[in-house]
CSV table of C-alpha atoms in Angstrom, one decimal:
chain,number,residue,atom,x,y,z
A,4,UNK,CA,105.7,102.0,119.3
A,5,UNK,CA,102.5,100.0,119.4
A,6,UNK,CA,100.8,96.7,119.9
A,7,UNK,CA,97.8,95.9,117.8
A,8,UNK,CA,96.0,92.6,118.6
A,9,UNK,CA,93.0,91.3,116.6
A,10,UNK,CA,90.1,90.6,119.0
A,11,UNK,CA,89.2,87.1,117.8
A,12,UNK,CA,89.9,85.3,121.1
A,13,UNK,CA,92.1,85.4,124.1
A,14,UNK,CA,95.8,86.3,123.6
A,15,UNK,CA,98.1,83.4,124.2
A,16,UNK,CA,101.4,83.7,126.1
A,17,UNK,CA,103.4,84.3,123.0
A,18,UNK,CA,101.1,87.2,122.1
A,19,UNK,CA,101.5,88.6,125.6
A,20,UNK,CA,105.2,88.2,125.5
A,21,UNK,CA,105.5,90.1,122.2
A,22,UNK,CA,103.3,92.9,123.7
A,23,UNK,CA,105.7,93.2,126.7
A,24,UNK,CA,108.7,93.3,124.3
A,25,UNK,CA,107.0,96.0,122.1
A,26,UNK,CA,106.5,98.1,125.2
A,27,UNK,CA,110.1,97.5,126.3
A,28,UNK,CA,111.5,98.5,122.9
A,29,UNK,CA,109.4,101.7,122.8
A,30,UNK,CA,110.4,102.8,126.3
A,31,UNK,CA,114.1,101.9,125.8
A,32,UNK,CA,114.2,104.0,122.6
A,33,UNK,CA,112.5,107.0,124.1
A,34,UNK,CA,109.2,106.4,122.2
A,35,UNK,CA,105.6,106.6,123.3
A,36,UNK,CA,103.6,103.3,123.2
A,37,UNK,CA,100.0,103.0,122.0
A,38,UNK,CA,97.5,100.2,121.8
A,39,UNK,CA,95.2,99.6,118.9
A,40,UNK,CA,92.5,97.0,118.5
A,41,UNK,CA,92.7,95.6,114.9
A,42,UNK,CA,89.0,94.9,114.5
A,43,UNK,CA,88.9,95.5,110.7
A,44,UNK,CA,87.5,92.0,110.2
A,45,UNK,CA,84.1,92.5,111.7
A,46,UNK,CA,83.1,88.8,111.3
A,47,UNK,CA,85.9,87.5,113.4
A,48,UNK,CA,86.1,90.3,115.9
A,49,UNK,CA,84.2,90.7,119.2
A,50,UNK,CA,83.9,93.4,121.8
A,51,UNK,CA,84.2,90.7,124.5
A,52,UNK,CA,87.5,89.5,123.1
A,53,UNK,CA,88.8,93.0,123.0
A,54,UNK,CA,87.9,93.6,126.6
A,55,UNK,CA,89.5,90.4,127.8
A,56,UNK,CA,92.6,91.1,125.8
A,57,UNK,CA,93.0,94.6,127.4
A,58,UNK,CA,92.5,93.1,130.8
A,59,UNK,CA,95.2,90.4,130.2
A,60,UNK,CA,97.6,92.9,128.8
A,61,UNK,CA,97.3,95.1,131.9
A,62,UNK,CA,97.7,92.0,134.1
A,63,UNK,CA,101.1,91.3,132.6
A,64,UNK,CA,102.3,94.8,133.1
A,65,UNK,CA,101.6,96.4,129.7
A,66,UNK,CA,100.6,100.0,129.9
A,67,UNK,CA,99.9,102.4,127.0
A,68,UNK,CA,99.6,106.1,126.3
A,69,UNK,CA,96.3,107.7,125.7
A,70,UNK,CA,93.1,105.9,124.7
A,71,UNK,CA,92.9,102.6,122.9
A,72,UNK,CA,92.4,103.1,119.2
A,73,UNK,CA,90.2,100.8,117.1
A,74,UNK,CA,90.4,100.2,113.4
A,75,UNK,CA,86.6,100.0,113.1
A,76,UNK,CA,86.6,103.8,113.9
A,77,UNK,CA,88.9,104.8,111.1
A,78,UNK,CA,87.3,103.0,108.1
A,79,UNK,CA,86.7,106.3,106.3
A,80,UNK,CA,90.5,106.9,106.1
A,81,UNK,CA,91.0,103.6,104.3
A,82,UNK,CA,88.5,104.7,101.7
A,83,UNK,CA,90.5,107.9,101.2
A,84,UNK,CA,93.7,105.9,100.8
A,85,UNK,CA,92.2,103.5,98.4
A,86,UNK,CA,90.7,106.3,96.3
A,87,UNK,CA,94.1,108.0,96.1
A,88,UNK,CA,95.7,104.8,94.8
A,89,UNK,CA,92.9,104.3,92.3
A,90,UNK,CA,93.2,107.9,91.0
A,91,UNK,CA,96.9,107.1,90.3
A,92,UNK,CA,96.0,104.0,88.3
A,93,UNK,CA,97.3,101.6,90.9
A,94,UNK,CA,94.2,99.6,91.6
A,95,UNK,CA,92.5,96.9,89.6
A,96,UNK,CA,89.7,94.4,90.1
A,97,UNK,CA,90.6,90.7,90.7
A,98,UNK,CA,88.0,88.0,90.0
A,99,UNK,CA,90.1,85.0,91.3
A,100,UNK,CA,89.0,82.7,94.0
A,101,UNK,CA,91.7,81.3,96.3
A,102,UNK,CA,91.5,78.1,94.4
A,103,UNK,CA,92.0,80.0,91.1
A,104,UNK,CA,95.2,81.5,92.6
A,105,UNK,CA,96.5,78.2,93.8
A,106,UNK,CA,95.9,76.5,90.5
A,107,UNK,CA,97.5,79.4,88.5
A,108,UNK,CA,100.6,79.2,90.7
A,109,UNK,CA,100.9,75.5,90.0
A,110,UNK,CA,100.4,75.7,86.2
A,111,UNK,CA,103.5,74.7,84.1
A,112,UNK,CA,103.3,78.0,82.1
A,113,UNK,CA,103.0,80.1,85.2
A,114,UNK,CA,105.7,82.7,85.7
A,115,UNK,CA,108.4,81.9,88.3
A,116,UNK,CA,106.7,83.8,91.0
A,117,UNK,CA,107.7,83.7,94.7
A,118,UNK,CA,105.6,81.1,96.5
A,119,UNK,CA,102.7,82.8,98.2
A,120,UNK,CA,102.6,85.8,95.9
A,121,UNK,CA,99.7,86.6,93.5
A,122,UNK,CA,100.6,85.5,90.0
A,123,UNK,CA,98.9,88.6,88.3
A,124,UNK,CA,96.1,86.7,86.6
A,125,UNK,CA,93.7,89.6,86.4
A,126,UNK,CA,96.3,92.4,86.1
A,127,UNK,CA,96.1,93.0,82.3
A,128,UNK,CA,92.6,91.9,81.4
A,129,UNK,CA,90.9,93.9,78.7
A,130,UNK,CA,87.8,96.0,79.4
A,131,UNK,CA,85.6,93.3,77.8
A,132,UNK,CA,87.2,90.6,79.8
A,133,UNK,CA,86.7,92.5,83.0
A,134,UNK,CA,83.1,93.1,82.2
A,135,UNK,CA,82.5,89.4,81.6
A,136,UNK,CA,84.2,88.4,84.8
A,137,UNK,CA,82.3,91.0,86.7
A,138,UNK,CA,79.0,89.6,85.4
A,139,UNK,CA,80.0,86.0,86.2
A,140,UNK,CA,80.8,87.0,89.8
A,141,UNK,CA,77.5,88.9,90.1
A,142,UNK,CA,75.6,85.8,89.0
A,143,UNK,CA,77.3,83.9,91.9
A,144,UNK,CA,76.5,86.6,94.4
A,145,UNK,CA,80.2,87.7,94.6
A,146,UNK,CA,82.0,90.9,94.1
A,147,UNK,CA,85.6,91.3,92.8
A,148,UNK,CA,88.5,92.1,95.1
A,149,UNK,CA,90.6,95.2,94.6
A,150,UNK,CA,94.4,94.7,94.2
A,151,UNK,CA,97.4,97.0,94.1
A,152,UNK,CA,99.1,97.3,90.7
A,153,UNK,CA,102.6,97.0,92.2
A,154,UNK,CA,105.5,98.6,90.3
A,155,UNK,CA,108.2,96.6,92.0
A,156,UNK,CA,108.8,93.0,92.9
A,157,UNK,CA,110.7,93.6,96.1
A,158,UNK,CA,111.2,96.3,98.7
A,159,UNK,CA,113.7,97.0,101.4
A,160,UNK,CA,112.7,98.0,105.0
A,161,UNK,CA,114.6,99.0,108.1
A,162,UNK,CA,114.8,95.9,110.4
A,163,UNK,CA,116.5,96.4,113.7
A,164,UNK,CA,116.6,92.8,115.1
A,165,UNK,CA,115.9,89.9,112.8
A,166,UNK,CA,118.8,87.6,111.9
A,167,UNK,CA,117.4,87.7,108.3
A,168,UNK,CA,118.4,91.4,108.0
A,169,UNK,CA,121.7,92.6,106.7
A,170,UNK,CA,123.2,95.8,108.1
A,171,UNK,CA,119.8,96.8,109.5
A,172,UNK,CA,117.9,96.2,106.2
A,173,UNK,CA,115.6,93.4,105.0
A,174,UNK,CA,114.5,93.0,101.4
A,175,UNK,CA,111.5,90.9,100.6
A,176,UNK,CA,109.0,90.2,97.9
A,177,UNK,CA,106.1,92.6,96.9
A,178,UNK,CA,103.2,91.5,94.9
A,179,UNK,CA,99.8,92.8,93.8
A,180,UNK,CA,98.4,92.6,97.3
A,181,UNK,CA,94.7,92.8,98.1
A,182,UNK,CA,93.5,96.2,99.2
A,183,UNK,CA,89.8,95.3,99.6
A,184,UNK,CA,88.5,91.8,99.8
A,185,UNK,CA,86.0,90.3,97.4
A,186,UNK,CA,83.8,87.3,97.4
A,187,UNK,CA,80.4,86.8,99.1
A,188,UNK,CA,79.4,89.1,101.8
A,189,UNK,CA,82.3,91.5,101.3
A,190,UNK,CA,81.3,95.0,102.4
A,191,UNK,CA,78.2,93.7,104.1
A,192,UNK,CA,77.1,93.1,107.7
A,193,UNK,CA,79.5,95.6,109.1
A,194,UNK,CA,82.5,94.2,107.2
A,195,UNK,CA,84.2,97.1,105.3
A,196,UNK,CA,86.2,94.6,103.3
A,197,UNK,CA,89.4,96.6,103.6
A,198,UNK,CA,92.5,94.5,103.8
A,199,UNK,CA,94.8,94.4,106.8
A,200,UNK,CA,97.8,95.7,104.8
A,201,UNK,CA,96.0,98.8,103.8
A,202,UNK,CA,94.5,99.4,107.2
A,203,UNK,CA,97.7,99.0,109.2
A,204,UNK,CA,99.8,101.5,107.3
A,205,UNK,CA,97.1,104.1,107.5
A,206,UNK,CA,96.5,103.5,111.2
A,207,UNK,CA,100.2,103.5,112.1
A,208,UNK,CA,100.6,106.9,110.5
A,209,UNK,CA,97.5,108.2,112.2
A,210,UNK,CA,98.9,107.3,115.6
A,211,UNK,CA,102.4,108.6,114.8
A,212,UNK,CA,103.9,105.1,115.1
A,213,UNK,CA,107.4,104.9,113.7
A,214,UNK,CA,108.5,101.6,115.3
A,215,UNK,CA,106.6,98.3,114.9
A,216,UNK,CA,107.6,95.3,117.1
A,217,UNK,CA,106.0,92.0,116.4
A,218,UNK,CA,106.6,88.3,115.9
A,219,UNK,CA,109.2,87.3,113.2
A,220,UNK,CA,106.5,85.2,111.4
A,221,UNK,CA,105.3,88.6,110.1
A,222,UNK,CA,108.7,89.7,108.7
A,223,UNK,CA,107.8,88.9,105.1
A,224,UNK,CA,104.8,91.2,105.2
A,225,UNK,CA,106.9,94.2,106.1
A,226,UNK,CA,108.1,94.9,102.6
A,227,UNK,CA,104.5,94.9,101.3
A,228,UNK,CA,103.3,97.2,104.0
A,229,UNK,CA,106.3,99.6,103.6
A,230,UNK,CA,105.9,99.8,99.8
A,231,UNK,CA,102.3,100.6,100.2
A,232,UNK,CA,103.1,103.3,102.7
A,233,UNK,CA,105.7,104.7,100.2
A,234,UNK,CA,103.0,104.9,97.5
A,235,UNK,CA,100.7,106.8,99.9
A,236,UNK,CA,103.6,109.2,100.9
A,237,UNK,CA,103.4,107.9,104.5
A,238,UNK,CA,106.5,107.9,106.8
A,239,UNK,CA,108.8,104.9,106.8
A,240,UNK,CA,108.7,102.9,110.0
A,241,UNK,CA,111.4,100.9,111.8
A,242,UNK,CA,110.6,97.2,112.2
A,243,UNK,CA,111.7,94.9,115.0
A,244,UNK,CA,110.7,91.3,114.5
A,245,UNK,CA,111.3,89.1,117.6
A,246,UNK,CA,111.4,85.3,118.0
A,247,UNK,CA,108.2,83.4,118.4
A,248,UNK,CA,107.1,81.3,121.3
A,249,UNK,CA,106.8,77.7,120.2
A,250,UNK,CA,104.7,74.9,121.6
A,251,UNK,CA,106.1,71.5,122.8
A,252,UNK,CA,106.1,70.1,119.2
A,253,UNK,CA,108.3,72.9,117.9
A,254,UNK,CA,105.5,74.7,116.0
A,255,UNK,CA,104.2,78.2,116.7
A,256,UNK,CA,102.3,78.2,119.9
A,257,UNK,CA,98.6,77.7,119.3
A,258,UNK,CA,95.4,76.5,121.0
A,259,UNK,CA,96.3,72.9,120.0
A,260,UNK,CA,99.0,73.1,122.7
A,261,UNK,CA,96.5,73.1,125.6
A,262,UNK,CA,96.8,75.7,128.3
A,263,UNK,CA,98.4,78.6,126.4
A,264,UNK,CA,96.4,81.6,127.6
A,265,UNK,CA,96.7,83.5,130.9
A,266,UNK,CA,93.2,82.4,131.9
A,267,UNK,CA,94.1,78.7,131.3
A,268,UNK,CA,97.0,78.7,133.7
A,269,UNK,CA,96.7,77.0,137.1
A,270,UNK,CA,95.5,79.2,139.9
A,271,UNK,CA,92.6,79.8,142.2
A,272,UNK,CA,92.1,83.3,141.0
A,273,UNK,CA,92.8,85.6,138.1
A,274,UNK,CA,95.4,87.4,140.1
A,275,UNK,CA,97.4,84.1,140.6
A,276,UNK,CA,97.1,83.3,136.9
A,277,UNK,CA,98.4,86.8,136.0
A,278,UNK,CA,101.3,86.4,138.4
A,279,UNK,CA,102.2,83.1,136.8
A,280,UNK,CA,102.0,84.6,133.3
A,281,UNK,CA,104.2,87.6,134.4
A,282,UNK,CA,106.8,85.3,135.9
A,283,UNK,CA,107.0,83.1,132.8
A,284,UNK,CA,107.2,86.0,130.4
A,285,UNK,CA,109.8,87.8,132.5
A,286,UNK,CA,112.0,84.7,132.8
A,287,UNK,CA,111.7,83.9,129.0
A,288,UNK,CA,112.9,87.4,128.2
A,289,UNK,CA,115.4,87.8,131.0
A,290,UNK,CA,116.0,90.8,133.2
A,291,UNK,CA,118.8,92.3,131.1
A,292,UNK,CA,116.7,92.2,127.9
A,293,UNK,CA,113.7,93.7,129.7
A,294,UNK,CA,115.9,96.7,130.5
A,295,UNK,CA,117.6,96.7,127.1
A,296,UNK,CA,115.6,94.6,124.6
A,297,UNK,CA,118.5,94.8,122.1
A,298,UNK,CA,120.0,92.1,124.4
A,299,UNK,CA,117.1,89.7,123.7
A,300,UNK,CA,118.1,86.2,122.5
A,301,UNK,CA,117.5,85.5,118.8
A,302,UNK,CA,116.4,82.0,119.6
A,303,UNK,CA,112.7,81.1,119.9
A,304,UNK,CA,111.3,80.2,123.3
A,305,UNK,CA,109.4,77.0,124.0
A,306,UNK,CA,106.3,76.9,126.2
A,307,UNK,CA,106.3,73.4,127.8
A,308,UNK,CA,103.0,73.9,129.6
A,309,UNK,CA,102.2,75.2,133.1
A,310,UNK,CA,104.4,74.1,135.9
A,311,UNK,CA,103.0,71.5,138.4
A,312,UNK,CA,104.3,73.5,141.3
């Protein structure tokens, strides 16, 4: 098992709860548990955030095996994976901006693609068309993205918990996902440009991870990642998507909800704040589910804010 936060700020209580559950699932199923800092996006990541996240995770009782891994230290492996896919003819350049993709999806003549998937605008361009597009981007100081030429439109993964799974399987859409980002500044200033979907499947294999526990808002990304792993001949992982923590408005917990991180909780010291966080996480999961996470409720949990007591 593993937990892999992105170091772009403090973890909120929902993040910490998911980390506790990831550890519980790993231990209950006889697996090791590793921690990775997903700092592939250099522009949004900071060493300070990573250090604070590690401190908060330890404070709520999360422990891990071995040293903490960091995506920024394995960039060369992403290059190898991308080169392999390219050698097999499974990579093409994409010249679309986000607006281009939105407009294409809304067009009356657009194929009936699943909302949120790439419509394939640049997939079958001729060599001359690609050259013109490349020159247009260069004139704007932009570089093309690299996309996967997917051979399927859906993929099935092993899903151990979600209500959306049937008989332990979940099938979801697969599209021509981005493998390396384009645009301005891609590949510069310490930003490798490699996309999360590529990085995560490579890193999970590198760490020997065969179980991924995370929030159920990420369930739809599992088929994409599993399909990419399949193309790279990497082992299939088991997914466990657990309910989110919601804010008082019923939306996913976020900074807009006020005091949502361990350090924002009432308390005269960090130790008191950590104790409050541990208590809330434990009560939200329940003692039985902490011992056997398969007993976890499938309903989301609501954070109403810190107690006045």
